[in-house]
Every structure is written in C-alpha cells, then in structure tokens.
mmCIF file of C-alpha atoms in Angstrom:
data_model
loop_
_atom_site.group_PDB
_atom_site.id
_atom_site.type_symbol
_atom_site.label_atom_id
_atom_site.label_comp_id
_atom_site.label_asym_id
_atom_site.label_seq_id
_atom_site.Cartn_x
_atom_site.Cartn_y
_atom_site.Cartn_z
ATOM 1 C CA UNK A 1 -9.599 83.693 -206.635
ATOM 2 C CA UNK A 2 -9.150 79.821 -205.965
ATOM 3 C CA UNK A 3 -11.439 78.104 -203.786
ATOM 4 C CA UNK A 4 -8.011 78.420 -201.483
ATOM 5 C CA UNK A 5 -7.959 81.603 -201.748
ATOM 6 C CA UNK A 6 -11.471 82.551 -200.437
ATOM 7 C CA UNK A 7 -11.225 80.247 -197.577
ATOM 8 C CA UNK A 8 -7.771 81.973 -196.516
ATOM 9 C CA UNK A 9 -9.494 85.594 -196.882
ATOM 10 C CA UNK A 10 -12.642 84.817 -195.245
ATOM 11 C CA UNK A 11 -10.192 82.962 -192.037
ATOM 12 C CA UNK A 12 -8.989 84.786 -189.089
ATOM 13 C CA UNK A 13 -5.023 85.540 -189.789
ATOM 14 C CA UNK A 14 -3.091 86.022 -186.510
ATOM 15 C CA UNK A 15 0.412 87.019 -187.245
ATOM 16 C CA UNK A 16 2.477 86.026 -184.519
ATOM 17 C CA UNK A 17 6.322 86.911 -184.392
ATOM 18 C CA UNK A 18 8.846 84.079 -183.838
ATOM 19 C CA UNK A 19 9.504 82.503 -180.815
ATOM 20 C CA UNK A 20 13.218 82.769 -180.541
ATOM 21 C CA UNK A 21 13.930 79.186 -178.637
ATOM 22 C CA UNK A 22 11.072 78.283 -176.328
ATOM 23 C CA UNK A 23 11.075 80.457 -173.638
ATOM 24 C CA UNK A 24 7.414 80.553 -172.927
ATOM 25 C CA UNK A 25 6.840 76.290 -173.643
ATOM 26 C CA UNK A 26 9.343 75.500 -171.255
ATOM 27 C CA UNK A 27 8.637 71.510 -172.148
ATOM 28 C CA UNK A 28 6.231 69.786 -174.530
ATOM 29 C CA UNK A 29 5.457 65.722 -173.495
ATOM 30 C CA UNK A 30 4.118 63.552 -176.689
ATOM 31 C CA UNK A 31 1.584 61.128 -175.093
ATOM 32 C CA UNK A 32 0.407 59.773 -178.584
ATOM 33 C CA UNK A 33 1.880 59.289 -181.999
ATOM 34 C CA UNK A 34 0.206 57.698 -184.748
ATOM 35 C CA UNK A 35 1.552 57.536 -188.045
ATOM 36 C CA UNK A 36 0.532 56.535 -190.900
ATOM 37 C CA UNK A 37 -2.664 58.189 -189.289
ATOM 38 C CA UNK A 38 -6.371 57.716 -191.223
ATOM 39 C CA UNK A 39 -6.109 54.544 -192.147
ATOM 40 C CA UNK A 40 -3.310 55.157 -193.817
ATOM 41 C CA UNK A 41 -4.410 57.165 -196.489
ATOM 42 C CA UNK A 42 -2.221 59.344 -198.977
ATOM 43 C CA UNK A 43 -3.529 62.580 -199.556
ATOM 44 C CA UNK A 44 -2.399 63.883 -203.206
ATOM 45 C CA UNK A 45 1.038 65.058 -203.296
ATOM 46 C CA UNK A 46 1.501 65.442 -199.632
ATOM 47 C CA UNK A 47 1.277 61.939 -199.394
ATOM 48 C CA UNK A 48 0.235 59.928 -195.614
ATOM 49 C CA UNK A 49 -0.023 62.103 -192.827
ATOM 50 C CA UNK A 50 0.605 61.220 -189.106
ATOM 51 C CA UNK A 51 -1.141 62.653 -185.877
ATOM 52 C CA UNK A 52 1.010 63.552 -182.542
ATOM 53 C CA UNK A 53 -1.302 64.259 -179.529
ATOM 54 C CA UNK A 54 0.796 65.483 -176.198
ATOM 55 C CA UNK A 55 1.238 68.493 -173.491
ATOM 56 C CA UNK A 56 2.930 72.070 -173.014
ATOM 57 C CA UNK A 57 4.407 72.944 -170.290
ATOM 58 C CA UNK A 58 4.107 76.310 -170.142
ATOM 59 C CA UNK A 59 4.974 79.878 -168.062
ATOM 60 C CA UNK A 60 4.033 83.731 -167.933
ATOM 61 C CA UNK A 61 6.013 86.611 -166.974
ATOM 62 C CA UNK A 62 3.191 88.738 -165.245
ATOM 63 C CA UNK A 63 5.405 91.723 -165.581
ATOM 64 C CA UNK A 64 5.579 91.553 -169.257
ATOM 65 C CA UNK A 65 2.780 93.790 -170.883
ATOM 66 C CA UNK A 66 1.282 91.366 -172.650
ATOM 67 C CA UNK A 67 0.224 89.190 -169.795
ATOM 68 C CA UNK A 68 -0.062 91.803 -167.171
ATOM 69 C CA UNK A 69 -3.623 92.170 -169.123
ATOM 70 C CA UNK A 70 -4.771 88.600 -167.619
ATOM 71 C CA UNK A 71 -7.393 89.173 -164.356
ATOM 72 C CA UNK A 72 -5.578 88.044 -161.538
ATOM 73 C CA UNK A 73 -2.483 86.960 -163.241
ATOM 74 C CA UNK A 74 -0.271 88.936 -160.125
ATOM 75 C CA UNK A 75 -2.655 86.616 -157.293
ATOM 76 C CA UNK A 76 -1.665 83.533 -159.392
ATOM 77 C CA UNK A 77 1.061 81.515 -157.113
ATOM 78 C CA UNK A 78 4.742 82.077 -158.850
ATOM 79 C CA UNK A 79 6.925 79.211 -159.378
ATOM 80 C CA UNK A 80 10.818 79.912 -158.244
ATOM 81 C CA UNK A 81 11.511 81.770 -161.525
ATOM 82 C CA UNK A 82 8.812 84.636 -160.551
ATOM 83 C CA UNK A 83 6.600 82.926 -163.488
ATOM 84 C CA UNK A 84 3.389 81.589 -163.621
ATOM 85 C CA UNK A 85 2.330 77.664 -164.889
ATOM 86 C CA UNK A 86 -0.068 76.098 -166.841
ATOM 87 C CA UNK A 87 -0.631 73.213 -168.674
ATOM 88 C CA UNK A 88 -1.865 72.952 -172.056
ATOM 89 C CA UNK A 89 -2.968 69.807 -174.626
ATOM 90 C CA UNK A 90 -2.113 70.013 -178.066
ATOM 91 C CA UNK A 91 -2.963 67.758 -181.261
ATOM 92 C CA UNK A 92 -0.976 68.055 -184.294
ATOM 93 C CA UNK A 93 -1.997 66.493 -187.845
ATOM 94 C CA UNK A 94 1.214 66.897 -190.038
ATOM 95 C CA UNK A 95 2.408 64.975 -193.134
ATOM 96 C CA UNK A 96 4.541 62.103 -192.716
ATOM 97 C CA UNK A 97 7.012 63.615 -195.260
ATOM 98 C CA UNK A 98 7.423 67.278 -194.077
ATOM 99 C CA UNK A 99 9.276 67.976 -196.675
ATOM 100 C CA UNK A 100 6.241 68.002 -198.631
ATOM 101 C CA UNK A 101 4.228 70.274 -196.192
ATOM 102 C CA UNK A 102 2.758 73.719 -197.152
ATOM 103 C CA UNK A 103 4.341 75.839 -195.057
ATOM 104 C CA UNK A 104 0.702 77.076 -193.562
ATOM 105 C CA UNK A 105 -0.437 75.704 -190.346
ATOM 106 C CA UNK A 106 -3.842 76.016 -189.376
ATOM 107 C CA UNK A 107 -4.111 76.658 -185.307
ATOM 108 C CA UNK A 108 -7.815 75.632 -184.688
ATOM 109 C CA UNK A 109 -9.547 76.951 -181.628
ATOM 110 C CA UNK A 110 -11.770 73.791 -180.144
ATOM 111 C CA UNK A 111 -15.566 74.694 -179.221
ATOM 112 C CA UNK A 112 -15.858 73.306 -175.401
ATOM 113 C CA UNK A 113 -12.720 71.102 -176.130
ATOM 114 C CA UNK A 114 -13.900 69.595 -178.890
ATOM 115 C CA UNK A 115 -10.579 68.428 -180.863
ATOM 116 C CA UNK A 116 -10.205 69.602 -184.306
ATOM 117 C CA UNK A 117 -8.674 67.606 -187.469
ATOM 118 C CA UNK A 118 -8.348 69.317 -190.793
ATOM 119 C CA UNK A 119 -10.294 68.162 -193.713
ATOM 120 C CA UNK A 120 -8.782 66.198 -196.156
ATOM 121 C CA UNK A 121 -8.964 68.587 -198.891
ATOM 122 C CA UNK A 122 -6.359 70.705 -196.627
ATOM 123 C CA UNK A 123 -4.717 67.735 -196.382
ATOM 124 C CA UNK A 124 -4.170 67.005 -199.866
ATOM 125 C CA UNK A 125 -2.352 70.498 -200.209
ATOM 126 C CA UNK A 126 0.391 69.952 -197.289
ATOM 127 C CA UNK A 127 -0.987 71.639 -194.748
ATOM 128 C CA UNK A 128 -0.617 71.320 -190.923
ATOM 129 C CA UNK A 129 -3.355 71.197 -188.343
ATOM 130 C CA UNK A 130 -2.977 71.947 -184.556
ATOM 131 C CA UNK A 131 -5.403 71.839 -182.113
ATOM 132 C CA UNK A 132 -4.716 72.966 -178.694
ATOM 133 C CA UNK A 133 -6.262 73.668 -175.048
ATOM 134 C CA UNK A 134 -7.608 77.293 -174.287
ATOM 135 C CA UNK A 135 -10.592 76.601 -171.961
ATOM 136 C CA UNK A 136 -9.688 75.841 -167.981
ATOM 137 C CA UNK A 137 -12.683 76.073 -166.294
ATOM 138 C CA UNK A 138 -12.651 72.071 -165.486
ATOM 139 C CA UNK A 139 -16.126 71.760 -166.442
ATOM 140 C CA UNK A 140 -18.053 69.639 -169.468
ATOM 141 C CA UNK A 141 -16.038 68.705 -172.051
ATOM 142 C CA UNK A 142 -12.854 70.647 -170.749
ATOM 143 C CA UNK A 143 -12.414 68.190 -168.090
ATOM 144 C CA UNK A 144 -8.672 67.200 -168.610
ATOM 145 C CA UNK A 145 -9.071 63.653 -171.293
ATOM 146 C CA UNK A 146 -7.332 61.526 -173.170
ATOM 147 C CA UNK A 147 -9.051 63.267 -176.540
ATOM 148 C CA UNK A 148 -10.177 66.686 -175.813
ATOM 149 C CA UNK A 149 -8.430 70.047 -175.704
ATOM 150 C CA UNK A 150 -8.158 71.438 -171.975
ATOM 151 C CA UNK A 151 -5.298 73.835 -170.023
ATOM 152 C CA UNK A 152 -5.103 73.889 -166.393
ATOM 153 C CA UNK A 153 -4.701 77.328 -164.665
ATOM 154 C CA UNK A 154 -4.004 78.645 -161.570
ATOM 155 C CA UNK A 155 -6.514 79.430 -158.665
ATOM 156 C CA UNK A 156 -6.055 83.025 -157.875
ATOM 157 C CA UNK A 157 -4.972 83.339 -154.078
ATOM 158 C CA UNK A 158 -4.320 86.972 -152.131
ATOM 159 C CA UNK A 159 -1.166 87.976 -151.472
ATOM 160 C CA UNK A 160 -1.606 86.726 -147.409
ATOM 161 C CA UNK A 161 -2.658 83.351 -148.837
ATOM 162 C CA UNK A 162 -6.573 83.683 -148.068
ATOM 163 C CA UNK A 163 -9.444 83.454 -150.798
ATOM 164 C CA UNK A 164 -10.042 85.663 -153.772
ATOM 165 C CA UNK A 165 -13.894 86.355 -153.529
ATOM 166 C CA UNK A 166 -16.418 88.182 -155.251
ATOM 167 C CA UNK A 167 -20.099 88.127 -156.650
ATOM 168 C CA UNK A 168 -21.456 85.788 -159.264
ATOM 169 C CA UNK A 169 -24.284 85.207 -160.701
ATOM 170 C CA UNK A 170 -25.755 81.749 -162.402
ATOM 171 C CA UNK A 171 -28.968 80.527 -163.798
ATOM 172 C CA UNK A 172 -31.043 77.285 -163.675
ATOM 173 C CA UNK A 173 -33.891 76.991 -166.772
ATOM 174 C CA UNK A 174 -36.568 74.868 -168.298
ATOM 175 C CA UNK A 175 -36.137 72.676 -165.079
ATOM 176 C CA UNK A 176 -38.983 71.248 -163.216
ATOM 177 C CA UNK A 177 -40.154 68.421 -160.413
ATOM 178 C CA UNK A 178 -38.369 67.498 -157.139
ATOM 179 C CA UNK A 179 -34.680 66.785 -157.978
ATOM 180 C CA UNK A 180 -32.320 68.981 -157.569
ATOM 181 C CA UNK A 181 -30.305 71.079 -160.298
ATOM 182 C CA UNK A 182 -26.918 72.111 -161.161
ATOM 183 C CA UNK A 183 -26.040 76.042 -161.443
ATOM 184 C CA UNK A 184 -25.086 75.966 -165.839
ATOM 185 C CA UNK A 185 -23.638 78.688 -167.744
ATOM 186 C CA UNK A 186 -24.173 78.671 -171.790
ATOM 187 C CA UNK A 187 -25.197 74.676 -171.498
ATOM 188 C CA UNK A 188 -22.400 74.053 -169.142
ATOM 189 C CA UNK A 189 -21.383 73.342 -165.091
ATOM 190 C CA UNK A 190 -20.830 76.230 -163.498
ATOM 191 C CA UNK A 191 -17.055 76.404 -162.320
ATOM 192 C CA UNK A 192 -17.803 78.495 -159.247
ATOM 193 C CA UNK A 193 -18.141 77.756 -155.699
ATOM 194 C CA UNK A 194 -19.790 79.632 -152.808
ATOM 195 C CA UNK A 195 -17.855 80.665 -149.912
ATOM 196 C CA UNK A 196 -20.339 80.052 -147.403
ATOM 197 C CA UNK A 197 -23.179 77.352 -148.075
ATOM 198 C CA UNK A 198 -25.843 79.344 -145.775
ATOM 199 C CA UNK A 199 -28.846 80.663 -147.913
ATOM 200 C CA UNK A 200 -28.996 83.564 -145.944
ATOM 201 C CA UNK A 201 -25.935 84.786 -147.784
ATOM 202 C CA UNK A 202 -27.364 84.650 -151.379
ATOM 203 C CA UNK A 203 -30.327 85.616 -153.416
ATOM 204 C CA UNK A 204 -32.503 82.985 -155.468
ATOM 205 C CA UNK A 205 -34.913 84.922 -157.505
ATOM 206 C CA UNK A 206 -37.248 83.709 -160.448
ATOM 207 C CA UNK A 207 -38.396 85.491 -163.418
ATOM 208 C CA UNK A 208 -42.138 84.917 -165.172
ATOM 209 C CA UNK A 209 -40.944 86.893 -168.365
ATOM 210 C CA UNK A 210 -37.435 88.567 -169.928
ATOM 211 C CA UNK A 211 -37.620 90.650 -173.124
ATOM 212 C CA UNK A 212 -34.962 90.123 -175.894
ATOM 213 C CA UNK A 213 -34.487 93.792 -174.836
ATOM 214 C CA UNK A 214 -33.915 92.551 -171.184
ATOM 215 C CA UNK A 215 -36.961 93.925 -169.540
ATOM 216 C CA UNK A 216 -37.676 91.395 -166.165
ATOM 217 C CA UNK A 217 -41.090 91.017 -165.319
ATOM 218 C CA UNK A 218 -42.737 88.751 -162.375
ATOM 219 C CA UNK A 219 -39.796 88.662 -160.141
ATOM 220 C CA UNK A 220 -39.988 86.551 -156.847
ATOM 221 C CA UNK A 221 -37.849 86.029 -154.198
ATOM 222 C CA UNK A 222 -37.353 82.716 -153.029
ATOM 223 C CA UNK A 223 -36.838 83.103 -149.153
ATOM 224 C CA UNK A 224 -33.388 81.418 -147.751
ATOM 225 C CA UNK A 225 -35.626 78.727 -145.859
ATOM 226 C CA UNK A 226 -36.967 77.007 -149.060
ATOM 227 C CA UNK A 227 -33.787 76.200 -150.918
ATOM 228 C CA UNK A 228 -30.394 74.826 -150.030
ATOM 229 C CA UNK A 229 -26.686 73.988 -151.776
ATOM 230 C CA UNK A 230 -27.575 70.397 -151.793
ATOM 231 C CA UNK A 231 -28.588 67.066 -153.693
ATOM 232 C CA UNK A 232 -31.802 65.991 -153.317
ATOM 233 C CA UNK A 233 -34.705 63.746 -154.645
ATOM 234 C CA UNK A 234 -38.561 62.941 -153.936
ATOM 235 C CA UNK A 235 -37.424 59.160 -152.896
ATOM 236 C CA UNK A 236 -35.109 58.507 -150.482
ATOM 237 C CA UNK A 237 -33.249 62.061 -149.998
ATOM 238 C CA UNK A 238 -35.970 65.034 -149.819
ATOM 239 C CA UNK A 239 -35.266 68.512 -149.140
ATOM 240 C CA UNK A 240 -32.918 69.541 -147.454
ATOM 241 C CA UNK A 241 -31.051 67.220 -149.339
ATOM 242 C CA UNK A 242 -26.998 66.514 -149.329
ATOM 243 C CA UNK A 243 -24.824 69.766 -149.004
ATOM 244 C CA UNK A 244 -23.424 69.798 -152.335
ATOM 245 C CA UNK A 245 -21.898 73.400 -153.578
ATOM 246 C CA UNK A 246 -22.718 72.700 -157.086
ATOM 247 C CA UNK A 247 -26.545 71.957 -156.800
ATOM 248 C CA UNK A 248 -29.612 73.957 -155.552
ATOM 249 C CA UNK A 249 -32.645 71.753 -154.479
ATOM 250 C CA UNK A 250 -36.122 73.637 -153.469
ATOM 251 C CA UNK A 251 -38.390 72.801 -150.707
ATOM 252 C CA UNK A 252 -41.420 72.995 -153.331
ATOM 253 C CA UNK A 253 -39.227 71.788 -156.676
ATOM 254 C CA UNK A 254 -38.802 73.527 -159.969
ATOM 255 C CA UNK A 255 -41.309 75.301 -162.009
ATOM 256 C CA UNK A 256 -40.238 74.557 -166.043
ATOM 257 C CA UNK A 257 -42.256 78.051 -166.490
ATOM 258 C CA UNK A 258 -39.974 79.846 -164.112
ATOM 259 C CA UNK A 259 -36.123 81.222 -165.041
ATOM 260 C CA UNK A 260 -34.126 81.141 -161.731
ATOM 261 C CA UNK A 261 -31.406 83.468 -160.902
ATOM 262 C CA UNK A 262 -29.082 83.127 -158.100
ATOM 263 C CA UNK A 263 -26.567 85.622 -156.957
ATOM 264 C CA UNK A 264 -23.911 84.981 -154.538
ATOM 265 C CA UNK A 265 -20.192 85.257 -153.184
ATOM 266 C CA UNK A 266 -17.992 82.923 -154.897
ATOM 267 C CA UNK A 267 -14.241 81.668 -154.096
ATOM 268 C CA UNK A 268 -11.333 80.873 -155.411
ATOM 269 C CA UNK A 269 -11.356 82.184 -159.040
ATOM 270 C CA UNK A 270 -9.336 80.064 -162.539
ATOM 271 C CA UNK A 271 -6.956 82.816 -164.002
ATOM 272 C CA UNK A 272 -8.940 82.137 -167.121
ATOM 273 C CA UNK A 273 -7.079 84.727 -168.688
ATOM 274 C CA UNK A 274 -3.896 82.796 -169.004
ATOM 275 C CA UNK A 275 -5.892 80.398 -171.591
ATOM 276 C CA UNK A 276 -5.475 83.179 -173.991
ATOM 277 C CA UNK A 277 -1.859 83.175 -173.424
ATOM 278 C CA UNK A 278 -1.609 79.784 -173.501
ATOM 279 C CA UNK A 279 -3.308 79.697 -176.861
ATOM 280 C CA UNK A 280 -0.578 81.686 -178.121
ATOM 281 C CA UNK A 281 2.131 80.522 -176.973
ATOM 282 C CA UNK A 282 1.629 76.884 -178.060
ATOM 283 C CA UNK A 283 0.958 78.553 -181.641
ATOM 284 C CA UNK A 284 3.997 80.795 -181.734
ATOM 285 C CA UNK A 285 5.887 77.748 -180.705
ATOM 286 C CA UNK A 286 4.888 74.994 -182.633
ATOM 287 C CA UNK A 287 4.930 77.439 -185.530
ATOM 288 C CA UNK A 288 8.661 78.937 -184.690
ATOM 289 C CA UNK A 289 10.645 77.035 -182.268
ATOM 290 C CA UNK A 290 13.129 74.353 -183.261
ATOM 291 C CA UNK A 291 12.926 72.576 -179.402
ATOM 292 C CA UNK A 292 11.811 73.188 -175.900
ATOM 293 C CA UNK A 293 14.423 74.184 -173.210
ATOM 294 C CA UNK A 294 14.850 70.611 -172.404
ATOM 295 C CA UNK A 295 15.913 69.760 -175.751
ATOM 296 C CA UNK A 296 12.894 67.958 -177.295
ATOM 297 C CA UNK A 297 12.476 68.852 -181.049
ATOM 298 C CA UNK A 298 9.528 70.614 -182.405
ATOM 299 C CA UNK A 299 8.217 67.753 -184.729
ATOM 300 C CA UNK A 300 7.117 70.585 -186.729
ATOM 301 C CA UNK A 301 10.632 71.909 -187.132
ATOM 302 C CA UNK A 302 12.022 69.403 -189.514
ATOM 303 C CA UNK A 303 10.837 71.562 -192.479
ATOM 304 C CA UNK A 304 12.546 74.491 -191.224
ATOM 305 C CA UNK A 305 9.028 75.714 -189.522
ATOM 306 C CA UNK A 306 5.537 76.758 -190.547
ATOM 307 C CA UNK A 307 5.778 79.964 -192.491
ATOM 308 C CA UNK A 308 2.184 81.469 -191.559
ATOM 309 C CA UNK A 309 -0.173 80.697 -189.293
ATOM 310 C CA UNK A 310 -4.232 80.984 -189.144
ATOM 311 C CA UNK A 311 -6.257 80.939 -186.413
ATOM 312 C CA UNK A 312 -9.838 79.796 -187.535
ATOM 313 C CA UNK A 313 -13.397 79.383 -185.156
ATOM 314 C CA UNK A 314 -16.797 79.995 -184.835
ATOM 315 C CA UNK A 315 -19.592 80.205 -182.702
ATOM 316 C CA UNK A 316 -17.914 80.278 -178.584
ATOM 317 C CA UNK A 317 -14.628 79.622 -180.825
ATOM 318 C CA UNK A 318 -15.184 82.626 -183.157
ATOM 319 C CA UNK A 319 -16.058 85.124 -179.838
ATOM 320 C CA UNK A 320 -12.553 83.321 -178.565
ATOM 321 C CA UNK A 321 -10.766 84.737 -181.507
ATOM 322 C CA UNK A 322 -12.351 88.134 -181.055
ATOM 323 C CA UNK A 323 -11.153 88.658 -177.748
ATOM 324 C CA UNK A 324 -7.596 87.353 -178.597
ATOM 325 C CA UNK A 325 -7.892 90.037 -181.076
ATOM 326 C CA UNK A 326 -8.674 92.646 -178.901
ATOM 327 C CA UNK A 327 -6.762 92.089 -175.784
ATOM 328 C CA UNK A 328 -3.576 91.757 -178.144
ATOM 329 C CA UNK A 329 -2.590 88.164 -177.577
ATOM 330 C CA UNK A 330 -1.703 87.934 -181.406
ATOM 331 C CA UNK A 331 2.125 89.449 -179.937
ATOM 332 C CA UNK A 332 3.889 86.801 -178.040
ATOM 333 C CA UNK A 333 6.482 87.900 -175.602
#
C-alpha cells in the first residue's frame, strides 16, 4: 500500500449520505477568508490553497430518530418551526483552484477546540480540511473565539418553564494553601452550577487513597460549616470568602495530599448531545450541499462536492468519534 493508503485505512471513515439542499444548516456566515493562505505557498499540483473561517446556523427535528437520541433534546426551547438551534464554527482549508482538489475532505474533530489545519503533505495531494465546533460546554478553550472551534447549545428547561436539575459530581486535586479552587473536570472548568449555594445541601468528601481498581480508602467528610461556594484568599478576603458558584474555599485550606469530591444538585443542563449532531451536519453539508436556504454557496461546491469524507481524532477527539459511532450520528437526517 502507499503511505496514502495506510493513513486512509488506519483513519476513522464516516460515510454520511448527501444532504439534499441544506435543510439542517439553515445559514452558514464567512467571518474570515484568506487566500492565498500560508504565505502563499503552492503545494505540488494542487497549487496555493486558501482558508475560510465562519458559522452554521443550524436546527434539529427532535422527532426525527436520529436526534430523538440527544438527552434532553425534547426540554430544549423550539424555535417557531418546532426545531431546535445551535450554532456551530467551522474552518475550511481548500485549494485556491478547486478544480484541482481531491475529492476527499478530511472533517477533523478539535481536542478542547483546538483548530485543526491539514499538513502540507495532504495538501500537496488536493485535499480539503474542515474543522468544526462539537464541544458546548462554554468552558476552557471552548469559550466562543475568534480561532477556536466551539457550538452553542441550548439550556434544557421543563416543559412549565422551571429548572432541569439533577446530581453531579466534581473533583478538586493536587491543590493546597488558603485560596480557593475551581470545581475541574479532565483539566477543565466545570460547566455546572448548583441550585442552591447552602452547604447543607451538598457533600464535600476527601479521599487519602483510590486504587486504579477504584477501591476508596480514608474517606472524610468535610462538615457544611467549613467550606462555602465562594472566592477567597489568606489576605484581604478569608473564609467565608465571595459567593461564587464556581469555586469552593475551606475554612482550614487545601491539603495537596487529599483528593476532594463534591456531590451536589446542579441546574440548568447544555443539551450537549446536539454537538454530535452538529458535528454532522456541518460535515454532511459542507461535503454535499451546493448552498444554504438563504442562498449562500457552499465554497466547497464549486468542484461539484467532496466525494468522501473522513472523520479523524484522538485522545478526547478519538473517544468523540467513538460515541458518534455508536449513537449513529454517521446518518444525517
């Protein structure tokens, strides 16, 4: 096999059927177009290449099958067409000359919104890069920017408008001294909020010991007096600190020895789900459509389209594609 041809076997391939107009991406905005892109490079027979950074507009049927999967997707609000919105950013590295394109678009999933270019080896063949925005929990590096990959999502509501609630759990580790600490999941903010701030209605525990096999050992209760939601310092703003919903400060500080676990009831949920969808349908258009329903041309359709499509990650990006997998999210509507 070609070097090619490894790389394309060893690559996630996601076949997605054709979009028939652009049903799903009712409107796509370009915010940035540079071209001759790189410096202005050519790249063997393909020639310069050009990069288009922008949005999707996008909406869900929650009755189709497909999305009716998504948590939550029927407490999402419904715009006046029964469907449900998001937004979406997208980043698209394409050869001037499309003529002279490959055919094969790669649809990179970003790691924490990290934007992805291809490599200029894939360049040099014709092929097409897009990046786009699967990740909406507003936090780290998926905090909508001018050069990341983000997609804002509903906030799940019940039916008689009050808040969706239910238990959570985050951790604070290798912390220690007097200032207080944000709740983190996998190395990043954690995007949920309490409903109440009172102590009394959660549980901080620590742990002396886990086993990779998840035995707990040394567990302690931390009693609701000693802690609080709240900024604080050892200067000029000491326990009880600031009420802040995102931060836990402790009468007696934190232990760097100590793993602390805090359970509680959170509010308003993300639909997270939908950024799977959302994924999917940017693909399945940028790969298929020839416009948007307002009339503004797929840049990629001057070639007559992409004809395949690869879906590539690893690490959080890789478990991404395995879910997509799973849940069935390679079948557009």
């Amino acid at each position: 096999m070609t070097k090619r041809g490894i790389f394309m076997a060893a690559a996630s391939v996601l076949a997605l059927a054709a979009a028939p107009a652009g049903a799903e991406v009712r409107r796509i905005i370009i915010d940035q177009k540079v071209s001759p892109a790189f410096d202005g490079a050519a790249f063997g027979p393909a020639g310069q290449y050009e990069t288009i950074s922008g949005r999707v507009y996008g909406e869900l049927d929650p009755r189709d099958r497909r999305n009716a999967i998504i948590q939550d997707i029927d407490l999402a609000p419904p715009n006046e067409r029964g469907k449900v919105g998001y937004t979406a950013t997208f980043h698209i590295v394409k050869p001037v000359d499309m003529s002279k394109a490959s055919g094969l678009m790669w649809h990179d999933v970003p790691n924490r919104g990290g934007r992805i270019t291809i490599v200029p080896a894939e360049r040099a063949l014709g092929d097409v890069g897009l990046s786009s925005g699967w990740q909406g929990d507003n936090s780290g590096n998926t905090v909508p920017g001018p050069a990341n990959e983000w997609v804002t999502v509903p906030v799940a509501k019940n039916h008689d408008g009050s808040p969706v609630t239910g238990k959570v759990f985050a951790r604070i580790i290798n912390r220690s001294g007097p200032e207080s600490q944000r709740l983190m999941v996998q190395a990043n903010p954690f995007p949920y909020r309490p409903l109440s701030l009172d102590t009394r209605k959660a549980r901080l525990v620590t742990h002396a010991y886990e086993s990779v096999d998840g035995a707990i050992t040394g567990v302690t209760e931390i009693p609701p007096g000693d802690w609080a939601w709240a900024r604080c310092n050892d200067t000029d703003n000491r326990f009880p600190g600031t009420p802040d919903p995102t931060q836990i400060c402790l009468r007696h500080g934190f232990d760097a020895k100590l793993l602390y676990q805090l359970v509680f009831t959170a509010r308003d949920p993300y639909v997270l789900g939908i950024g799977f969808a959302a994924f999917r349908d940017v693909g399945a258009f940028f790969k298929s459509a020839k416009a948007d329903d307002a009339g503004t041309p797929n840049p990629l359709a001057a070639a007559g389209g992409m004809r395949w499509a690869i879906s590539r990650g690893s690490s959080q990006s890789g478990n991404f594609l395995r879910g997509f997998l799973h849940l069935g999210f390679n079948e557009d509507e």
